[in-house]
XYZ file of C-alpha atoms in Angstrom:
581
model
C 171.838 159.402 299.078
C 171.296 159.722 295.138
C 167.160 159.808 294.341
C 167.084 157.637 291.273
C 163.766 158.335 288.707
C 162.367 154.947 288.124
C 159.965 156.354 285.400
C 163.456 158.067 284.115
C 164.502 155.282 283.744
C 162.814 153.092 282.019
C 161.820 155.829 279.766
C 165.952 155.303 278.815
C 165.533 151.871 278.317
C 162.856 151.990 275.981
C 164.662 154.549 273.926
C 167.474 152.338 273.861
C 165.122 149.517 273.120
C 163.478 151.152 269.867
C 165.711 153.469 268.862
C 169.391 151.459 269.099
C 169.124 147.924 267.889
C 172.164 147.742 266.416
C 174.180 147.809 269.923
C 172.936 144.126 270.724
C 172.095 143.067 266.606
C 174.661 140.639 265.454
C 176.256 140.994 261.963
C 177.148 138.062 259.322
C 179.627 138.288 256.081
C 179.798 135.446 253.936
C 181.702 135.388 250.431
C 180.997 133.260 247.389
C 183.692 132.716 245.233
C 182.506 131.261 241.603
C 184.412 130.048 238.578
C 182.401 128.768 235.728
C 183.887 127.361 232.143
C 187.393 126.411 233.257
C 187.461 124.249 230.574
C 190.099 121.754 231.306
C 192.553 125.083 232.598
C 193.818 123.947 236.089
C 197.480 124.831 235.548
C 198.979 128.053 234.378
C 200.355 126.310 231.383
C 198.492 125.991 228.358
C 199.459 122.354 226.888
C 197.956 123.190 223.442
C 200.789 126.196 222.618
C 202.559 124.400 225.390
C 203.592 127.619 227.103
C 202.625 129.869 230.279
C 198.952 130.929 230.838
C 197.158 132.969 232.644
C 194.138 131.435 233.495
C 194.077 128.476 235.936
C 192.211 127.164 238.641
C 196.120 127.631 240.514
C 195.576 131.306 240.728
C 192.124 130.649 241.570
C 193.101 128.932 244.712
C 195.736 131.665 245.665
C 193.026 134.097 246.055
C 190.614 131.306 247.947
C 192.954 131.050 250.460
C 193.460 134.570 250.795
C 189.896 135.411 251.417
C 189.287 132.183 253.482
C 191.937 133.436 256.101
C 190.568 136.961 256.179
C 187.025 135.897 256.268
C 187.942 133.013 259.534
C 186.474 130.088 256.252
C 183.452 132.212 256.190
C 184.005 131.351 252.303
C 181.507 129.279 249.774
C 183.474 128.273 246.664
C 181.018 127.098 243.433
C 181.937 125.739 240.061
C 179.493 126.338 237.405
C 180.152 123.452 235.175
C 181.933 123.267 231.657
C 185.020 122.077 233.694
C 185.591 118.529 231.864
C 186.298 119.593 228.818
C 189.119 122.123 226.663
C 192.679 121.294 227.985
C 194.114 118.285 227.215
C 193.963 117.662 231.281
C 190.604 116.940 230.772
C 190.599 115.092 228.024
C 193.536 112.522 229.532
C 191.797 111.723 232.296
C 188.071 111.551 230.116
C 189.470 109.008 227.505
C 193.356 108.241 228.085
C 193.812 106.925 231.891
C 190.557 106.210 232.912
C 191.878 103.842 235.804
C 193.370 106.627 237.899
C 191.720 109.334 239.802
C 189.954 111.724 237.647
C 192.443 114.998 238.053
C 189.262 117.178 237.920
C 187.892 116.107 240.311
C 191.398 115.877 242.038
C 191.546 119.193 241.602
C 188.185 120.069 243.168
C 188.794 118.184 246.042
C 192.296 119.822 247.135
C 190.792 123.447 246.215
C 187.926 122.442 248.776
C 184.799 123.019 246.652
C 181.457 123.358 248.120
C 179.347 122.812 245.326
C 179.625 122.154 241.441
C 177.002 122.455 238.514
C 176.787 120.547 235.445
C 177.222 122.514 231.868
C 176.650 120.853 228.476
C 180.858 120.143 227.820
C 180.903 118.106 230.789
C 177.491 116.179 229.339
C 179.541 116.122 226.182
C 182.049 113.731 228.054
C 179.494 110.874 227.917
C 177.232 109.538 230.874
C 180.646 106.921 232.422
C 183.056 110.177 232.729
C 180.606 112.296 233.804
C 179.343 109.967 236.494
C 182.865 109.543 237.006
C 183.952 112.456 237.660
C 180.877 113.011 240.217
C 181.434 110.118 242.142
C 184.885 111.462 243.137
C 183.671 114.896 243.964
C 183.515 115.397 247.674
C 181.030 117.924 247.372
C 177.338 117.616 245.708
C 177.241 118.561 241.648
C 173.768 119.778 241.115
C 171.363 119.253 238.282
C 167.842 120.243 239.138
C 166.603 120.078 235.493
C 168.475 117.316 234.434
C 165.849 114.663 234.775
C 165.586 110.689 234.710
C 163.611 109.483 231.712
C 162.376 106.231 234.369
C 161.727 107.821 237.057
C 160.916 111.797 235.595
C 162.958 113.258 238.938
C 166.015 115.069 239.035
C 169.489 112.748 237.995
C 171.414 114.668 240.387
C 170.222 117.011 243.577
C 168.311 120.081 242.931
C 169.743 121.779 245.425
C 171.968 122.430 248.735
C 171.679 123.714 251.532
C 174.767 124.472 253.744
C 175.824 126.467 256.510
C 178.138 129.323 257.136
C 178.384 131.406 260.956
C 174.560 129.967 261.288
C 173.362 131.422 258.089
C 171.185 129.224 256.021
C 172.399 128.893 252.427
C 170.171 126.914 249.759
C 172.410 126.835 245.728
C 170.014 125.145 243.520
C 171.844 124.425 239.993
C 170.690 123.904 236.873
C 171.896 123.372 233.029
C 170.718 124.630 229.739
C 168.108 122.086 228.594
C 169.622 122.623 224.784
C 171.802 119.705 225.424
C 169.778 117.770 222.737
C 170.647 120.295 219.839
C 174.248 119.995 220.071
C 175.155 116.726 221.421
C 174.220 113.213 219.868
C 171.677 110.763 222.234
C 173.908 108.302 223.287
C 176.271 110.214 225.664
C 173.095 111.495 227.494
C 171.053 108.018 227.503
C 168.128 107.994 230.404
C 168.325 111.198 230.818
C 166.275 114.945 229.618
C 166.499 118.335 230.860
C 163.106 120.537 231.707
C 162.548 124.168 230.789
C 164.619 126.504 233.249
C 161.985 128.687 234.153
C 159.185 126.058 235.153
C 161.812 124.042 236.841
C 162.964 127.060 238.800
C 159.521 127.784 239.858
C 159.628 124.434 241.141
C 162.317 124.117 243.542
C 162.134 127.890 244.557
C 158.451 127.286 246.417
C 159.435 123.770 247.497
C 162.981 125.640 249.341
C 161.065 128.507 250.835
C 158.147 126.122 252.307
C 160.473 123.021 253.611
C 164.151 125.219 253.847
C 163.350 128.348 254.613
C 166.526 129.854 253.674
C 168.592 133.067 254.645
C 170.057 133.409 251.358
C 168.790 131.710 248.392
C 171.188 131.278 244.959
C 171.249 130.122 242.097
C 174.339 128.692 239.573
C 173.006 128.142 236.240
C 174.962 126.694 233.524
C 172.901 129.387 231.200
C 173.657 132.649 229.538
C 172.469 135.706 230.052
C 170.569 136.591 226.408
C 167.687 134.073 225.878
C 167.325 132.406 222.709
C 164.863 129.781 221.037
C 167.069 126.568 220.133
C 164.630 124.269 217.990
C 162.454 123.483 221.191
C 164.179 124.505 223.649
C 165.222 127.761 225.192
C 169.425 128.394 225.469
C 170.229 131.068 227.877
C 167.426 131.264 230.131
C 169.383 132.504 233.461
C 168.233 136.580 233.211
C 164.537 135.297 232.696
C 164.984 133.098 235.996
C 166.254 135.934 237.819
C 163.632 138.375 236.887
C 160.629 136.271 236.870
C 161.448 133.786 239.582
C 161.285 135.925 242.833
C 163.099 135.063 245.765
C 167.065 134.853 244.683
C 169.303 136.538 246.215
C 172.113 136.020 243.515
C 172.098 134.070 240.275
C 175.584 133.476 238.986
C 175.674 131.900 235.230
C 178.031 130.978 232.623
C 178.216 129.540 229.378
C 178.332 132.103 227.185
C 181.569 133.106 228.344
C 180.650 136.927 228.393
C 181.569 138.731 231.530
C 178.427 140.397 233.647
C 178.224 141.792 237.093
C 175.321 143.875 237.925
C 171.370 144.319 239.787
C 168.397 143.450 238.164
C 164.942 143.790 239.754
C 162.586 140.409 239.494
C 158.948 140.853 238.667
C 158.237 141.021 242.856
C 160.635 144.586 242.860
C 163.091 143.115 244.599
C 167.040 143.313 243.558
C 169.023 140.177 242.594
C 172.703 140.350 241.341
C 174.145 138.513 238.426
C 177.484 137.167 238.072
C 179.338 135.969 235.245
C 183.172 135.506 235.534
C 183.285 134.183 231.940
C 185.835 131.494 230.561
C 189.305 129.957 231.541
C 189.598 131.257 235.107
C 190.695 134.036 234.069
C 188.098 135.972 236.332
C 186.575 134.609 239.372
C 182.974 135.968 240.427
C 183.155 137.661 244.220
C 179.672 138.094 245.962
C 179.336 139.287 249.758
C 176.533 139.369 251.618
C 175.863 140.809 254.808
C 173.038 139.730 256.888
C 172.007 141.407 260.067
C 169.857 139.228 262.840
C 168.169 140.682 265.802
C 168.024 137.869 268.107
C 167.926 135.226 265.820
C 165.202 137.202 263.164
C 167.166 138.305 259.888
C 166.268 142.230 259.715
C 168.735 143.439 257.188
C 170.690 141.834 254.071
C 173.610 143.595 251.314
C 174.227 141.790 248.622
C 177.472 143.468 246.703
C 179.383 141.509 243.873
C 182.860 142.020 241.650
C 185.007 139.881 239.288
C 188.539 139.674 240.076
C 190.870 139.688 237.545
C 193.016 137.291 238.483
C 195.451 136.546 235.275
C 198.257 138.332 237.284
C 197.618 136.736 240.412
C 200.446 134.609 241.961
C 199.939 130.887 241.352
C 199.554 128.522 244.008
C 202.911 127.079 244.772
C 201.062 124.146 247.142
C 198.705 123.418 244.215
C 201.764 123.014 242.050
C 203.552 120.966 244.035
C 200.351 119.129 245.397
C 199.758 118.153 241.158
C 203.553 117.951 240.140
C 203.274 114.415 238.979
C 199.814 115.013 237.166
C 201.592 118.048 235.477
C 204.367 116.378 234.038
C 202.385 113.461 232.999
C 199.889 115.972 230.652
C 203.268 117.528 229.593
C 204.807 114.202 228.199
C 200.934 112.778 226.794
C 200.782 116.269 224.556
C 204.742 116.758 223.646
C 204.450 113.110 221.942
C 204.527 113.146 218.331
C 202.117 112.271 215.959
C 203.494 113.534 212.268
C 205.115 115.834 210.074
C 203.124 118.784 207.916
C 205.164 119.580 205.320
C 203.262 123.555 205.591
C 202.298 126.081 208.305
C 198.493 125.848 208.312
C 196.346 128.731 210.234
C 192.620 129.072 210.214
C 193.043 132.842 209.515
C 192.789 131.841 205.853
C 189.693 129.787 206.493
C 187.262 133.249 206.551
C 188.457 134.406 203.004
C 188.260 131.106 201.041
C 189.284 127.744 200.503
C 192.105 126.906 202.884
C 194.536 124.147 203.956
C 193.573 124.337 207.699
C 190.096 123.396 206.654
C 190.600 121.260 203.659
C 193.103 119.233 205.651
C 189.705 118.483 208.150
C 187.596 117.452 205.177
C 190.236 115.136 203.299
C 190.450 113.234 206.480
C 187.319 113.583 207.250
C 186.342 112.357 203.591
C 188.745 109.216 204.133
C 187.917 108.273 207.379
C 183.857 108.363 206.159
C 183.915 107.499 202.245
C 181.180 110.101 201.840
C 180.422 111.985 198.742
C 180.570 115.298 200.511
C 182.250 116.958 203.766
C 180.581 119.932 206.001
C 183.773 121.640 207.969
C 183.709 124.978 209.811
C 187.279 126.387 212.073
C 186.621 125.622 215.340
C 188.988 128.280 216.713
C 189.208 131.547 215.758
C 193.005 131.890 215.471
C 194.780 128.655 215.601
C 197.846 127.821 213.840
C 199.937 124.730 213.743
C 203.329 125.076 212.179
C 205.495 123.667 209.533
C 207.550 120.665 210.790
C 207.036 117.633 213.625
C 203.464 117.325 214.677
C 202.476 116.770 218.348
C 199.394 115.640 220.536
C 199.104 119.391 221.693
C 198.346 120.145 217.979
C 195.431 118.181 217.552
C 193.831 120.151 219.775
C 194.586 123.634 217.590
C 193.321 121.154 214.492
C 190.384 120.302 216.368
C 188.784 121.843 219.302
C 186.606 119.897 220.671
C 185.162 116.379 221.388
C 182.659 116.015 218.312
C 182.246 112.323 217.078
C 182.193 112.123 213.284
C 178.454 111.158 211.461
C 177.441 110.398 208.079
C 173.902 111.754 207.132
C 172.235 111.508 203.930
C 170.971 114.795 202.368
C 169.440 115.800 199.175
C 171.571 117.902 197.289
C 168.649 120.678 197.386
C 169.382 120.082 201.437
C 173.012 120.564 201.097
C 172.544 123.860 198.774
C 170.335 125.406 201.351
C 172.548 124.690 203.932
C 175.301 126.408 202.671
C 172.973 129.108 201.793
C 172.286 129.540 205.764
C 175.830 129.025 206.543
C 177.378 131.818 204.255
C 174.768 133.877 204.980
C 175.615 134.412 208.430
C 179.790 134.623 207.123
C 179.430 136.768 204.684
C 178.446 140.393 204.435
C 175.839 141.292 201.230
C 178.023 143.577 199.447
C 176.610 146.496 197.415
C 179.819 147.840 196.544
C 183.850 147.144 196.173
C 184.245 149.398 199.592
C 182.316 147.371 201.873
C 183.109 144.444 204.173
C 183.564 140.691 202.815
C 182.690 139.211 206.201
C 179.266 139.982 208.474
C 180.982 141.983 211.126
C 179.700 143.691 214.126
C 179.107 147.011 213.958
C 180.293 147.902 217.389
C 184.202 145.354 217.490
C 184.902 145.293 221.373
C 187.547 142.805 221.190
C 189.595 139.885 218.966
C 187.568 137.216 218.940
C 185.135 135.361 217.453
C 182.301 136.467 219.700
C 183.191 139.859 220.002
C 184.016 140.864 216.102
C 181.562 138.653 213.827
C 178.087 139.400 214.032
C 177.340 135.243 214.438
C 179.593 132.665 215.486
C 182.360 131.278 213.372
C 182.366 127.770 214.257
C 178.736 127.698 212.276
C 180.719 128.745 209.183
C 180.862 125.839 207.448
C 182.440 125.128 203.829
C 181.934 122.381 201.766
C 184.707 119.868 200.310
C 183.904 117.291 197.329
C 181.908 119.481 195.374
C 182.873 122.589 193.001
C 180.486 125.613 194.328
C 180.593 129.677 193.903
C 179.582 132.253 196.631
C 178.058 135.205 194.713
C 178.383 138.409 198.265
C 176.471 140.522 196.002
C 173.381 137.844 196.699
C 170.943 136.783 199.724
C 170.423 133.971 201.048
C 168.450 131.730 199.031
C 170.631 132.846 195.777
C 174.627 133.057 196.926
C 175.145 129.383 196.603
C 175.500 127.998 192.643
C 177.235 124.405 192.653
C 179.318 123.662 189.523
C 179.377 119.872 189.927
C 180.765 117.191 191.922
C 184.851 117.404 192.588
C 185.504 114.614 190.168
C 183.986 116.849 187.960
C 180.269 114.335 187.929
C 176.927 116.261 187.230
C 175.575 117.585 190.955
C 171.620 116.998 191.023
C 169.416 118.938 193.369
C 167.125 115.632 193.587
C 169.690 113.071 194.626
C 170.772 112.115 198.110
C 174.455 112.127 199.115
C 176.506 110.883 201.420
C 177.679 113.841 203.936
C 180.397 113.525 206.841
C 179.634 116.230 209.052
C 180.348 116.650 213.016
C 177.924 115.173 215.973
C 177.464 118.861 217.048
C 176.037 119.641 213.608
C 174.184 116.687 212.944
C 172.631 117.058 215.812
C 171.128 119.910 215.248
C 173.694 122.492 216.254
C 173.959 126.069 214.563
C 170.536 124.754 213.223
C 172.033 124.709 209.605
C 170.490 121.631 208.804
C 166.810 122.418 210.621
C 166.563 125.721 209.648
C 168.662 125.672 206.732
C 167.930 122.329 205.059
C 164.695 122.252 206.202
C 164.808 119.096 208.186
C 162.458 118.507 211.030
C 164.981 118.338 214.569
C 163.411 114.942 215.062
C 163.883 113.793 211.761
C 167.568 114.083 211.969
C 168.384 110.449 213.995
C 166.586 108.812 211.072
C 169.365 110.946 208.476
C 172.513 108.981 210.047
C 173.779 106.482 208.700
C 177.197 106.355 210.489
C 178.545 107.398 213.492
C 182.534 107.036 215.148
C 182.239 105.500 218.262
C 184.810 108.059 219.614
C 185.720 111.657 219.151
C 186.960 113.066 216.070
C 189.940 114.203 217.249
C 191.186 110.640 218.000
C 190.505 109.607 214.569
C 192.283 112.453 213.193
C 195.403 111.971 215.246
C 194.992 108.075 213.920
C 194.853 108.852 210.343
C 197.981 111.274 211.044
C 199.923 108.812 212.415
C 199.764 106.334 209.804
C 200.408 108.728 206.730
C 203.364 110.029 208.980
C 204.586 113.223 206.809
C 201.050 115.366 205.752
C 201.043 117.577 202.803
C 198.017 120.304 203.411
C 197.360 122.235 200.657
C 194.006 124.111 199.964
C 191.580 122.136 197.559
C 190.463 125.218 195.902
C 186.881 123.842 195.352
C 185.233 126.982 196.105
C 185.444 130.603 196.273
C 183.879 134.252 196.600
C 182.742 136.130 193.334
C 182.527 138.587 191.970
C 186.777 138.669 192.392
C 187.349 141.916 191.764
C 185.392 142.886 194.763
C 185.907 140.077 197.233
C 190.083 139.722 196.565
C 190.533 143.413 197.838
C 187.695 143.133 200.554
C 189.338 139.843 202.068
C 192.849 141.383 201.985
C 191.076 144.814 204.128
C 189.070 142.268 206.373
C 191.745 139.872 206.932
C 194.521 143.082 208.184
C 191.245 144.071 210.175
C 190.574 141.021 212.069
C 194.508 140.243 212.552
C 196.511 143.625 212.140
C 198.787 142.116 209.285
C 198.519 141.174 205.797
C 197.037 138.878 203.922
């Protein structure tokens, strides 16, 4: 009979005890999937060139289902707001059929979200579609900084906490509190939004005390590059991540620049960011991998990727799930409105006075009966052609939801906003070589954000007064205005009349707080009118009942000295575009 070594053993045992954990330790994998600033692109159809697209939440949900059956569901999908706004989906179910089910939310629901975030477009919507559109959501929207002005706690829930294979998940989801410098009072009524970083602080010690989390992340409708807006601070989310410790992963958006990488937070740990930019066209893919020794979490990998998913197969359930929706956005945008008797194209709104632009301030002009008109292009390169007119154009001619205001400047105010405004447009030349516009130095792609040094949709022009640009000038000195347009005496001491967007009038681009001068608060007290719905609808009105629109550039300003800005515009212009001017 075998002699077996008791003290043998047990000696094994205990090896096996300390030294092999991982032969009874049980292992977790859990994948967030995030989209953030879909704006309004749910099909892969753009309505507003009314052709195929790339980006749509339909590709989006091929690749959720793909990773929910390989993962047995082990999948947590997150929006991070900017979703109500862009496409003319959106905006049909925001302001046209407001009876039916809100398709974004529609949308949401058949994709199977787990949680959404608020961003400042879907604020933009006005407190009813908003609320609207959360009330429909089967799945919490969070707002932890968005705060009730009554009751000074959170609008909507801080935070969440789900589960996934018994892991313990807490999303807490916050905004950019900037929302008062761009959009006006009355479509955020009741309601303010706290600092990022205090209200971060916040929730973070209240989930670790009462939640006690696995994983802790964050989806913040934020940027990643902080900056001071008037009092408040836009594009907070990197600060959050480094000085808040305890996130695992804080996914952001809203400044539509891609990101993917580790940071370390002031506590040395690691904490990934995420950004999948704009337009599903990418989709942010985090997995983490926690290990638990008998119920104690001993080990956690955090890895993250955005998927390119513009050449992913579309959904053929989601398109036949939203057929009817579809064809209902297709008939709203292909109905038609007018007649331009021109092709108009903002291309020429960078180099000088230009139809596309000067068709925005004579209509803006009429609708207001102001003395003056503030106007900047809203998209980098839109175009809208020679012939019938549709719905779908209106959105080229004007981007986004902005209601129309009246505001009463001095004419000293007006001169120093333009002298802000070109001043961030226009490059100082010292020479007939150099650039016309303020460009980059490093040009990493075609756009707007990625070629001009600030953003062209603060570039604005001036109609109903006759003004130079002198490039060879600062600011302070570029700006010399002739006279009025009827050809009336202008006078730096007088107060006009000026029709100007809510974004602007608000405080946005801060042309008229640091530019003008004007105090942010004092800015209410300058309006003296204000549409009661968006520009664009007023636009489309005006269109409608002229029928047959003649745009032609009003020619009431330009860049001198000419011999050095004509050439310069014509090198700039093939730069930005690849063709001739």
């Amino acid at each position: 009979m075998m002699h077996i070594d008791m003290k043998k053993l047990v000696g094994l045992f205990l090896i096996l005890f300390l030294y092999i954990p991982s032969l009874w330790a049980q292992e977790v994998h859990i994948k967030f999937l995030i989209t953030s600033d879909v704006h309004g692109n749910y099909f892969p159809y753009n309505f507003i060139t009314q052709e195929g697209w790339e980006g749509s939440l339909a590709r989006v949900y091929s690749y959720v289902e793909q990773q929910r059956k390989a993962l047995n569901n082990q999948v947590v999908l997150l929006d991070n707001g900017d979703i109500l706004q862009g496409q003319p989906t959106a905006y049909y179910s925001n302001f046209i059929d407001t009876v039916s089910p809100h398709i974004t939310s529609s949308v949401m629901n058949y994709m199977k979200y787990d949680i959404g975030n608020v961003g400042n477009h879907d604020v933009e919507t006005g407190r009813s579609v908003m609320g609207r559109w959360i009330r429909e959501c089967n799945f919490p929207v969070l707002g932890a900084n968005i705060m009730d002005e009554t009751t000074h706690v959170s609008y909507l829930r801080p935070y969440e906490i789900i589960q996934r294979g018994g892991v313990k998940i807490a999303i807490l989801g916050m905004i950019t509190p900037a929302i008062p410098v761009w959009l006006p009072q009355n479509l955020w009524k009741g309601l303010y939004f706290d600092d990022m970083e205090k209200t971060a602080q916040k929730w973070v010690k209240i989930i670790q005390e009462e939640e006690q989390p696995d994983v802790l992340i964050g989806i913040f409708h934020a940027g990643k590059e902080p900056r001071q807006m008037g009092e408040y601070l836009d594009n907070a989310s990197m600060l959050v991540a480094q000085n808040v410790p305890g996130f695992d992963v804080v996914m952001f958006g809203h400044d539509h620049q891609k990101a993917c990488e580790k940071v370390d937070n002031i506590a040395g740990d690691s904490v990934l960011i995420i950004n999948p930019a704009n337009n599903a066209f990418f989709l942010g893919d985090v997995d983490i991998k926690l290990t638990y020794d008998q119920n104690s979490l001993i080990d956690k990998e955090v890895e993250g990727k955005l998927v390119d998913l513009r050449k992913t197969e579309v959904s053929k359930d989601f398109m036949k799930h939203f057929d009817q929706e579809f064809n209902t956005i297709k008939d709203f945008v292909s109905a038609k409105i007018g007649e331009f008797s021109t092709t108009i194209s903002t291309r020429d709104a960078y180099f000088g006075s230009s139809a596309f632009i000067d068709l925005i301030h004579n209509l803006q002009l009429d609708i207001s009966k102001a003395d003056i008109s503030f106007v900047a292009p809203l998209s980098f390169d839109a175009q809208i052609d020679k012939g019938d007119v549709f719905v779908s154009d209106m959105f080229n001619l004007y981007k986004y939801e902005n209601m129309l205001y009246v505001m009463e400047l001095s004419g000293q105010e007006i001169k120093d906003f333009l002298e802000m405004s070109y001043s961030q447009w226009i490059n100082q030349m010292k020479s007939s070589e150099d650039h016309l516009l303020l460009l980059k130095e490093e040009r990493t792609g075609s756009d707007e954000r990625t070629v001009f040094k600030y953003f062209s949709y603060n570039f604005d022009s001036a109609a109903g007064i006759i003004y130079d640009v002198d490039v060879t000038q600062s600011q302070g000195n570029m700006i010399h205005i002739k006279s009025m347009a009827d050809g009336t005496p202008f006078d730096l001491t007088k107060t006009y009349k000026v029709a100007l967007n809510s974004y602007r009038g608000n405080g946005g681009g801060e042309l008229l707080t640091k530019g003008a001068g004007i105090p942010h608060d004092e800015l209410t007290s300058r309006i003296v009118y204000a549409t009661d719905k968006d520009l664009r609808y007023y636009l489309m009105e005006t269109i409608r009942k002229q029928g047959k629109i003649d745009p032609k550039p009003l020619n009431q300003w330009k860049f001198i000295p000419e011999e050095w800005t004509i050439p310069a515009a014509k090198r700039d212009y093939k730069l930005l575009f690849g063709a001739e001017k």
